[in-house]
């Protein structure tokens, strides 16, 4: 993924990378609305059932995947709103929604493996997409002398489709049940228990991608591209945290964590004690070497992305310490509180963006992302620590 990121940054001009940034932002938002929340709810629901001695339901997985496909088609009615919100074209909007739907289906595939605690298999699906994308963008200069955002977008979508098809075929061939008529009641139970999680996922994505929406209207193309480059490296630094969260969502969904506030509190304290100094050392070293390394990777065109990235690294430090405790909030089934925190974080994000972006450009967006995420993660930790009820 790191190689693909570097290659795409080097291949595209600033204007073209701004277009790619919008494509990526729309697709992430689409993925969350269409499938991330549903995949998260499926993991929470199915993992707890498995921990209580029940089987992982292939039928429920297929129903959720079908819902993702339907939601992707329905999402096309939002294209005029997307065009206006991101100040982009019809083509970018529709191709972003298609990619978002494919990513959501990939997340469902990964969720099925995660419930069975086959984390390496889930990771292979992600790596198939990353490796295919890396190969795709690497061969673009062979066929085209002037690389555009559109060509890069096509390579990105194809890589996700390949990964999805491989994952679904593998799941289908290795499943013991092929019917899903009896699993409709499970789907109803999943939504009854987890629809707050779906709303939470949407709110979190809104305050993560809201900066790009706001920048599309009050910032320059250069600022959008600079923020896009910095946020890509920020996402790379959070890759290991994403892997940890994948495992923790399963581990914290087991019976012992769901039923005991003492176990949840012990996890919070133990995690912070073990991780803070490692995260601090890595992030400090990253900040110290960021200017020469990013200049070497990206060239002088994106030198202004260095301070933006350094601010986001502070968010990485806070995230590694406190973000895993959001999974503990889910194990406590404090879904309404999570939604409330995410809504407040979204408001904080918007206020900071509108206030700082006109004055500071991409730096203002980075400050908004760090503060809004810090609020969500730290307050979630405090709620778990001072929880008085099982």
CSV table of C-alpha atoms in Angstrom, one decimal:
chain,number,residue,atom,x,y,z
A,1,UNK,CA,0.0,0.0,0.0
A,2,UNK,CA,2.9,2.3,0.8
A,3,UNK,CA,4.5,1.7,-2.6
A,4,UNK,CA,1.1,2.3,-4.4
A,5,UNK,CA,0.7,5.6,-2.5
A,6,UNK,CA,4.1,6.8,-3.4
A,7,UNK,CA,3.8,5.9,-7.1
A,8,UNK,CA,0.4,7.6,-7.4
A,9,UNK,CA,1.7,10.8,-5.8
A,10,UNK,CA,4.7,10.8,-8.1
A,11,UNK,CA,2.7,10.0,-11.3
A,12,UNK,CA,-0.1,12.6,-10.9
A,13,UNK,CA,0.2,16.4,-11.1
A,14,UNK,CA,-1.1,18.5,-8.3
A,15,UNK,CA,-4.4,19.2,-10.1
A,16,UNK,CA,-4.9,15.5,-11.0
A,17,UNK,CA,-4.0,14.4,-7.5
A,18,UNK,CA,-6.7,16.8,-6.1
A,19,UNK,CA,-9.2,15.0,-8.3
A,20,UNK,CA,-7.9,11.6,-7.0
A,21,UNK,CA,-8.3,12.9,-3.5
A,22,UNK,CA,-11.9,13.8,-4.1
A,23,UNK,CA,-12.5,10.3,-5.7
A,24,UNK,CA,-11.0,8.7,-2.6
A,25,UNK,CA,-12.9,10.8,-0.2
A,26,UNK,CA,-16.3,10.2,-1.9
A,27,UNK,CA,-15.6,6.4,-2.1
A,28,UNK,CA,-14.7,6.2,1.6
A,29,UNK,CA,-17.8,8.1,2.5
A,30,UNK,CA,-19.9,5.9,0.2
A,31,UNK,CA,-18.3,2.7,1.6
A,32,UNK,CA,-19.1,3.8,5.1
A,33,UNK,CA,-22.7,4.6,4.3
A,34,UNK,CA,-23.3,1.5,2.2
A,35,UNK,CA,-21.3,-1.1,4.1
A,36,UNK,CA,-18.8,-0.3,6.8
A,37,UNK,CA,-21.5,0.2,9.4
A,38,UNK,CA,-23.2,-3.0,8.3
A,39,UNK,CA,-20.0,-5.0,8.3
A,40,UNK,CA,-19.1,-3.7,11.8
A,41,UNK,CA,-22.6,-4.6,13.0
A,42,UNK,CA,-22.2,-8.1,11.4
A,43,UNK,CA,-18.8,-8.6,13.1
A,44,UNK,CA,-20.2,-7.6,16.5
A,45,UNK,CA,-23.4,-9.6,16.2
A,46,UNK,CA,-21.9,-12.8,14.7
A,47,UNK,CA,-18.8,-12.8,16.9
A,48,UNK,CA,-20.9,-12.7,20.1
A,49,UNK,CA,-23.1,-15.5,18.8
A,50,UNK,CA,-20.0,-17.6,18.0
A,51,UNK,CA,-18.5,-16.9,21.5
A,52,UNK,CA,-21.8,-18.3,22.9
A,53,UNK,CA,-21.4,-21.6,21.0
A,54,UNK,CA,-23.4,-20.8,17.8
A,55,UNK,CA,-22.1,-21.0,14.2
A,56,UNK,CA,-21.0,-18.2,11.9
A,57,UNK,CA,-24.0,-17.8,9.5
A,58,UNK,CA,-23.1,-17.9,5.8
A,59,UNK,CA,-26.7,-17.1,5.1
A,60,UNK,CA,-26.6,-13.9,7.2
A,61,UNK,CA,-23.4,-12.9,5.4
A,62,UNK,CA,-25.0,-13.3,2.0
A,63,UNK,CA,-28.0,-11.3,3.0
A,64,UNK,CA,-25.8,-8.5,4.2
A,65,UNK,CA,-23.8,-8.6,0.9
A,66,UNK,CA,-27.1,-8.4,-1.0
A,67,UNK,CA,-28.0,-5.3,1.0
A,68,UNK,CA,-24.7,-3.7,0.1
A,69,UNK,CA,-25.4,-4.2,-3.6
A,70,UNK,CA,-28.9,-2.7,-3.3
A,71,UNK,CA,-27.6,0.2,-1.2
A,72,UNK,CA,-25.0,0.9,-3.9
A,73,UNK,CA,-27.6,1.1,-6.6
A,74,UNK,CA,-29.9,3.3,-4.5
A,75,UNK,CA,-26.9,5.6,-3.7
A,76,UNK,CA,-26.8,6.8,-7.3
A,77,UNK,CA,-29.8,9.1,-6.5
A,78,UNK,CA,-27.4,11.1,-4.3
A,79,UNK,CA,-25.1,12.0,-7.3
A,80,UNK,CA,-26.4,15.6,-7.6
A,81,UNK,CA,-25.7,16.2,-3.9
A,82,UNK,CA,-22.3,14.7,-4.1
A,83,UNK,CA,-21.4,16.8,-7.2
A,84,UNK,CA,-22.3,20.0,-5.3
A,85,UNK,CA,-20.8,18.9,-2.0
A,86,UNK,CA,-17.4,18.0,-3.4
A,87,UNK,CA,-17.5,20.4,-6.3
A,88,UNK,CA,-16.8,17.6,-8.8
A,89,UNK,CA,-18.2,16.0,-12.0
A,90,UNK,CA,-20.9,13.4,-12.6
A,91,UNK,CA,-18.2,10.9,-13.8
A,92,UNK,CA,-16.1,11.2,-10.6
A,93,UNK,CA,-19.3,10.9,-8.5
A,94,UNK,CA,-20.6,7.8,-10.1
A,95,UNK,CA,-17.3,6.0,-10.4
A,96,UNK,CA,-16.6,6.8,-6.7
A,97,UNK,CA,-19.9,5.3,-5.7
A,98,UNK,CA,-19.2,2.2,-7.7
A,99,UNK,CA,-15.8,1.8,-6.0
A,100,UNK,CA,-17.3,2.5,-2.6
A,101,UNK,CA,-19.8,-0.4,-3.2
A,102,UNK,CA,-17.0,-2.8,-4.2
A,103,UNK,CA,-15.0,-1.7,-1.1
A,104,UNK,CA,-18.0,-2.4,1.0
A,105,UNK,CA,-18.4,-5.9,-0.4
A,106,UNK,CA,-14.7,-6.5,0.3
A,107,UNK,CA,-15.3,-5.4,3.9
A,108,UNK,CA,-18.1,-8.0,4.2
A,109,UNK,CA,-15.8,-10.7,2.9
A,110,UNK,CA,-13.2,-9.7,5.5
A,111,UNK,CA,-15.8,-9.6,8.2
A,112,UNK,CA,-16.8,-13.2,7.5
A,113,UNK,CA,-13.2,-14.3,8.0
A,114,UNK,CA,-12.8,-12.1,11.1
A,115,UNK,CA,-15.7,-13.7,12.9
A,116,UNK,CA,-14.1,-17.1,12.4
A,117,UNK,CA,-10.8,-15.5,13.7
A,118,UNK,CA,-9.1,-16.2,10.4
A,119,UNK,CA,-7.4,-12.9,10.5
A,120,UNK,CA,-4.5,-13.9,8.1
A,121,UNK,CA,-7.1,-14.9,5.5
A,122,UNK,CA,-8.9,-11.6,5.9
A,123,UNK,CA,-5.5,-9.8,5.6
A,124,UNK,CA,-4.8,-11.7,2.4
A,125,UNK,CA,-7.9,-10.2,0.8
A,126,UNK,CA,-6.6,-6.7,1.6
A,127,UNK,CA,-3.2,-7.5,0.3
A,128,UNK,CA,-4.5,-8.9,-3.0
A,129,UNK,CA,-6.1,-5.5,-3.6
A,130,UNK,CA,-3.0,-3.6,-2.6
A,131,UNK,CA,-0.6,-5.7,-4.7
A,132,UNK,CA,-2.9,-5.6,-7.7
A,133,UNK,CA,-3.2,-1.8,-7.4
A,134,UNK,CA,0.6,-1.5,-7.0
A,135,UNK,CA,1.1,-3.5,-10.2
A,136,UNK,CA,-1.6,-1.6,-12.0
A,137,UNK,CA,-0.2,1.9,-11.3
A,138,UNK,CA,3.3,0.7,-12.0
A,139,UNK,CA,2.5,-0.3,-15.5
A,140,UNK,CA,0.5,2.8,-16.4
A,141,UNK,CA,3.6,4.7,-17.6
A,142,UNK,CA,4.3,1.9,-20.1
A,143,UNK,CA,1.0,2.6,-21.9
A,144,UNK,CA,0.5,6.3,-21.2
A,145,UNK,CA,3.0,9.2,-21.4
A,146,UNK,CA,0.8,11.6,-19.4
A,147,UNK,CA,-0.9,9.8,-16.5
A,148,UNK,CA,-4.3,11.2,-15.4
A,149,UNK,CA,-6.5,10.7,-12.4
A,150,UNK,CA,-9.0,8.8,-14.5
A,151,UNK,CA,-6.5,6.1,-15.4
A,152,UNK,CA,-5.3,5.8,-11.8
A,153,UNK,CA,-9.0,5.5,-10.7
A,154,UNK,CA,-9.6,2.7,-13.2
A,155,UNK,CA,-6.6,0.8,-11.8
A,156,UNK,CA,-7.8,1.3,-8.3
A,157,UNK,CA,-11.3,0.0,-9.1
A,158,UNK,CA,-10.1,-3.1,-10.9
A,159,UNK,CA,-7.8,-4.0,-8.0
A,160,UNK,CA,-10.8,-4.0,-5.6
A,161,UNK,CA,-13.0,-6.0,-8.0
A,162,UNK,CA,-10.3,-8.7,-8.3
A,163,UNK,CA,-9.9,-8.9,-4.5
A,164,UNK,CA,-13.7,-9.2,-4.0
A,165,UNK,CA,-14.2,-11.9,-6.5
A,166,UNK,CA,-11.4,-14.0,-5.1
A,167,UNK,CA,-12.6,-13.6,-1.5
A,168,UNK,CA,-16.3,-14.4,-2.3
A,169,UNK,CA,-15.4,-17.5,-4.4
A,170,UNK,CA,-13.3,-18.8,-1.5
A,171,UNK,CA,-16.0,-18.2,1.1
A,172,UNK,CA,-18.7,-19.7,-1.1
A,173,UNK,CA,-16.7,-22.9,-1.8
A,174,UNK,CA,-15.7,-23.4,1.8
A,175,UNK,CA,-19.1,-22.7,3.4
A,176,UNK,CA,-21.1,-25.6,4.7
A,177,UNK,CA,-24.5,-23.9,4.1
A,178,UNK,CA,-25.7,-22.4,0.9
A,179,UNK,CA,-29.2,-21.2,1.8
A,180,UNK,CA,-30.2,-18.0,3.5
A,181,UNK,CA,-34.0,-18.2,3.8
A,182,UNK,CA,-33.8,-19.1,7.5
A,183,UNK,CA,-31.4,-16.3,8.3
A,184,UNK,CA,-33.8,-13.4,7.7
A,185,UNK,CA,-34.7,-13.5,11.4
A,186,UNK,CA,-31.0,-13.2,12.2
A,187,UNK,CA,-30.8,-10.1,9.9
A,188,UNK,CA,-33.7,-8.5,11.8
A,189,UNK,CA,-32.0,-9.3,15.1
A,190,UNK,CA,-28.7,-7.8,13.8
A,191,UNK,CA,-30.4,-4.5,12.8
A,192,UNK,CA,-32.4,-4.4,16.1
A,193,UNK,CA,-29.2,-4.6,18.1
A,194,UNK,CA,-26.8,-2.8,15.9
A,195,UNK,CA,-28.4,0.0,14.0
A,196,UNK,CA,-26.8,2.5,16.3
A,197,UNK,CA,-23.5,1.1,15.2
A,198,UNK,CA,-24.4,1.8,11.6
A,199,UNK,CA,-25.2,5.4,12.5
A,200,UNK,CA,-22.0,5.7,14.5
A,201,UNK,CA,-19.9,4.5,11.5
A,202,UNK,CA,-21.6,7.1,9.3
A,203,UNK,CA,-20.9,10.0,11.7
A,204,UNK,CA,-17.3,9.0,12.1
A,205,UNK,CA,-16.8,8.9,8.4
A,206,UNK,CA,-18.5,12.3,8.0
A,207,UNK,CA,-16.1,14.0,10.4
A,208,UNK,CA,-13.1,12.3,8.8
A,209,UNK,CA,-14.1,13.2,5.2
A,210,UNK,CA,-15.9,16.4,6.1
A,211,UNK,CA,-12.7,18.3,5.8
A,212,UNK,CA,-12.4,17.4,2.1
A,213,UNK,CA,-16.0,18.5,1.5
A,214,UNK,CA,-15.4,21.9,3.2
A,215,UNK,CA,-12.0,22.3,1.5
A,216,UNK,CA,-13.7,21.7,-1.9
A,217,UNK,CA,-15.6,25.0,-1.4
A,218,UNK,CA,-13.2,27.3,0.6
A,219,UNK,CA,-9.7,26.0,-0.2
A,220,UNK,CA,-7.5,26.0,-3.3
A,221,UNK,CA,-6.8,22.9,-5.5
A,222,UNK,CA,-3.2,23.0,-4.1
A,223,UNK,CA,-4.5,22.8,-0.5
A,224,UNK,CA,-6.7,19.8,-1.4
A,225,UNK,CA,-3.8,18.0,-3.0
A,226,UNK,CA,-1.5,18.8,-0.1
A,227,UNK,CA,-4.0,17.6,2.4
A,228,UNK,CA,-4.6,14.5,0.3
A,229,UNK,CA,-0.9,13.6,0.2
A,230,UNK,CA,-0.5,14.1,4.0
A,231,UNK,CA,-3.6,12.2,4.8
A,232,UNK,CA,-2.5,9.2,2.7
A,233,UNK,CA,0.7,8.9,4.8
A,234,UNK,CA,-1.4,9.4,7.9
A,235,UNK,CA,-3.6,6.5,6.8
A,236,UNK,CA,-0.4,4.4,6.3
A,237,UNK,CA,0.7,5.1,9.8
A,238,UNK,CA,-2.7,4.0,11.0
A,239,UNK,CA,-2.6,0.7,9.1
A,240,UNK,CA,-1.3,-1.3,12.0
A,241,UNK,CA,-4.0,0.3,14.3
A,242,UNK,CA,-6.6,-0.8,11.8
A,243,UNK,CA,-5.3,-4.4,12.0
A,244,UNK,CA,-5.3,-4.2,15.8
A,245,UNK,CA,-8.9,-2.9,15.7
A,246,UNK,CA,-9.9,-5.8,13.5
A,247,UNK,CA,-8.7,-8.3,16.1
A,248,UNK,CA,-9.9,-6.3,19.0
A,249,UNK,CA,-13.5,-6.1,17.7
A,250,UNK,CA,-13.6,-9.9,17.8
A,251,UNK,CA,-11.7,-10.3,21.1
A,252,UNK,CA,-13.9,-7.6,22.8
A,253,UNK,CA,-17.1,-9.2,21.4
A,254,UNK,CA,-16.6,-12.4,23.4
A,255,UNK,CA,-18.7,-13.3,26.3
A,256,UNK,CA,-16.2,-12.4,29.0
A,257,UNK,CA,-15.9,-8.8,27.8
A,258,UNK,CA,-19.5,-8.3,27.0
A,259,UNK,CA,-20.7,-9.5,30.4
A,260,UNK,CA,-18.0,-7.9,32.7
A,261,UNK,CA,-17.3,-4.2,33.3
A,262,UNK,CA,-14.3,-5.1,35.4
A,263,UNK,CA,-12.7,-7.0,32.4
A,264,UNK,CA,-13.4,-4.0,30.2
A,265,UNK,CA,-11.8,-1.5,32.7
A,266,UNK,CA,-8.8,-3.8,33.1
A,267,UNK,CA,-8.3,-3.9,29.4
A,268,UNK,CA,-8.3,-0.1,29.1
A,269,UNK,CA,-5.7,0.4,31.8
A,270,UNK,CA,-3.5,-2.5,30.6
A,271,UNK,CA,-3.6,-1.2,27.0
A,272,UNK,CA,-2.6,2.4,27.9
A,273,UNK,CA,0.3,1.2,30.1
A,274,UNK,CA,1.7,-1.0,27.4
A,275,UNK,CA,1.3,1.2,24.4
A,276,UNK,CA,1.9,4.9,25.2
A,277,UNK,CA,5.7,4.8,25.2
A,278,UNK,CA,5.9,2.7,22.0
A,279,UNK,CA,3.5,5.0,20.2
A,280,UNK,CA,5.3,8.1,21.5
A,281,UNK,CA,8.7,6.9,20.4
A,282,UNK,CA,7.5,5.9,16.9
A,283,UNK,CA,5.6,9.2,16.4
A,284,UNK,CA,8.4,11.4,17.7
A,285,UNK,CA,10.9,9.7,15.3
A,286,UNK,CA,8.5,10.0,12.5
A,287,UNK,CA,8.2,13.8,13.0
A,288,UNK,CA,12.0,14.2,13.2
A,289,UNK,CA,12.6,12.5,9.8
A,290,UNK,CA,9.4,13.5,8.0
A,291,UNK,CA,10.8,16.4,6.1
A,292,UNK,CA,13.8,14.6,4.4
A,293,UNK,CA,11.8,11.4,3.9
A,294,UNK,CA,8.6,13.0,2.4
A,295,UNK,CA,10.7,15.3,0.2
A,296,UNK,CA,12.6,12.3,-1.1
A,297,UNK,CA,9.4,10.3,-1.8
A,298,UNK,CA,7.2,13.1,-3.1
A,299,UNK,CA,9.5,15.7,-4.5
A,300,UNK,CA,9.5,19.4,-3.7
A,301,UNK,CA,6.0,19.9,-5.1
A,302,UNK,CA,4.5,18.7,-1.8
A,303,UNK,CA,6.9,20.2,0.7
A,304,UNK,CA,4.0,22.0,2.3
A,305,UNK,CA,2.5,18.6,3.1
A,306,UNK,CA,5.2,18.0,5.8
A,307,UNK,CA,3.8,20.3,8.6
A,308,UNK,CA,0.3,19.0,7.8
A,309,UNK,CA,1.5,15.4,8.1
A,310,UNK,CA,3.4,16.2,11.4
A,311,UNK,CA,0.1,17.5,12.9
A,312,UNK,CA,-1.7,14.3,11.8
A,313,UNK,CA,1.1,12.2,13.5
A,314,UNK,CA,0.0,13.7,16.8
A,315,UNK,CA,-3.4,12.2,16.0
A,316,UNK,CA,-1.7,8.9,15.3
A,317,UNK,CA,-0.1,9.0,18.8
A,318,UNK,CA,-3.5,9.7,20.4
A,319,UNK,CA,-5.2,7.1,18.2
A,320,UNK,CA,-2.9,4.2,19.1
A,321,UNK,CA,-3.4,4.9,22.9
A,322,UNK,CA,-7.1,5.6,23.0
A,323,UNK,CA,-8.9,4.4,19.8
A,324,UNK,CA,-8.9,0.7,20.8
A,325,UNK,CA,-11.2,1.6,23.7
A,326,UNK,CA,-13.9,2.4,21.2
A,327,UNK,CA,-14.1,-1.4,20.6
A,328,UNK,CA,-14.5,-1.8,24.3
A,329,UNK,CA,-17.4,0.7,24.2
A,330,UNK,CA,-19.0,-1.6,21.6
A,331,UNK,CA,-18.5,-4.6,23.8
A,332,UNK,CA,-20.3,-2.7,26.6
A,333,UNK,CA,-23.1,-2.0,24.0
A,334,UNK,CA,-22.9,1.7,24.7
A,335,UNK,CA,-24.0,2.4,21.1
A,336,UNK,CA,-26.1,5.5,21.9
A,337,UNK,CA,-23.2,7.1,23.7
A,338,UNK,CA,-20.9,6.4,20.8
A,339,UNK,CA,-23.3,8.0,18.4
A,340,UNK,CA,-23.6,11.1,20.6
A,341,UNK,CA,-19.8,11.4,20.9
A,342,UNK,CA,-19.4,10.9,17.1
A,343,UNK,CA,-22.0,13.7,16.5
A,344,UNK,CA,-20.3,16.1,18.8
A,345,UNK,CA,-16.9,15.2,17.2
A,346,UNK,CA,-18.5,15.9,13.8
A,347,UNK,CA,-19.7,19.3,14.9
A,348,UNK,CA,-16.2,20.1,16.4
A,349,UNK,CA,-14.6,19.1,13.1
A,350,UNK,CA,-16.9,21.3,11.0
A,351,UNK,CA,-16.4,24.3,13.3
A,352,UNK,CA,-12.6,24.0,13.3
A,353,UNK,CA,-12.5,23.5,9.5
A,354,UNK,CA,-14.7,26.5,8.7
A,355,UNK,CA,-12.6,28.6,11.2
A,356,UNK,CA,-9.1,27.5,10.3
A,357,UNK,CA,-9.0,26.4,6.7
A,358,UNK,CA,-9.5,29.9,5.2
A,359,UNK,CA,-6.5,31.1,7.4
A,360,UNK,CA,-4.3,28.0,7.5
A,361,UNK,CA,-5.3,25.9,4.5
A,362,UNK,CA,-4.5,22.2,4.8
A,363,UNK,CA,-3.0,22.7,8.3
A,364,UNK,CA,-6.5,23.8,9.6
A,365,UNK,CA,-8.0,20.5,8.2
A,366,UNK,CA,-5.3,18.5,10.0
A,367,UNK,CA,-6.0,20.3,13.3
A,368,UNK,CA,-9.7,19.5,12.9
A,369,UNK,CA,-9.1,15.8,12.2
A,370,UNK,CA,-6.8,15.4,15.2
A,371,UNK,CA,-9.0,17.3,17.7
A,372,UNK,CA,-12.3,15.7,16.7
A,373,UNK,CA,-10.8,12.1,16.7
A,374,UNK,CA,-9.1,12.8,20.1
A,375,UNK,CA,-12.4,13.9,21.6
A,376,UNK,CA,-14.2,10.7,20.5
A,377,UNK,CA,-11.4,8.3,21.6
A,378,UNK,CA,-10.5,9.9,24.9
A,379,UNK,CA,-14.0,10.4,26.1
A,380,UNK,CA,-14.8,6.8,25.2
A,381,UNK,CA,-11.9,5.7,27.3
A,382,UNK,CA,-13.2,7.8,30.3
A,383,UNK,CA,-16.7,6.3,29.9
A,384,UNK,CA,-15.3,2.7,30.1
A,385,UNK,CA,-13.1,3.5,33.0
A,386,UNK,CA,-15.9,5.1,35.1
A,387,UNK,CA,-18.6,2.7,34.0
A,388,UNK,CA,-20.8,1.7,36.9
A,389,UNK,CA,-23.0,-0.9,35.3
A,390,UNK,CA,-22.6,-4.3,33.7
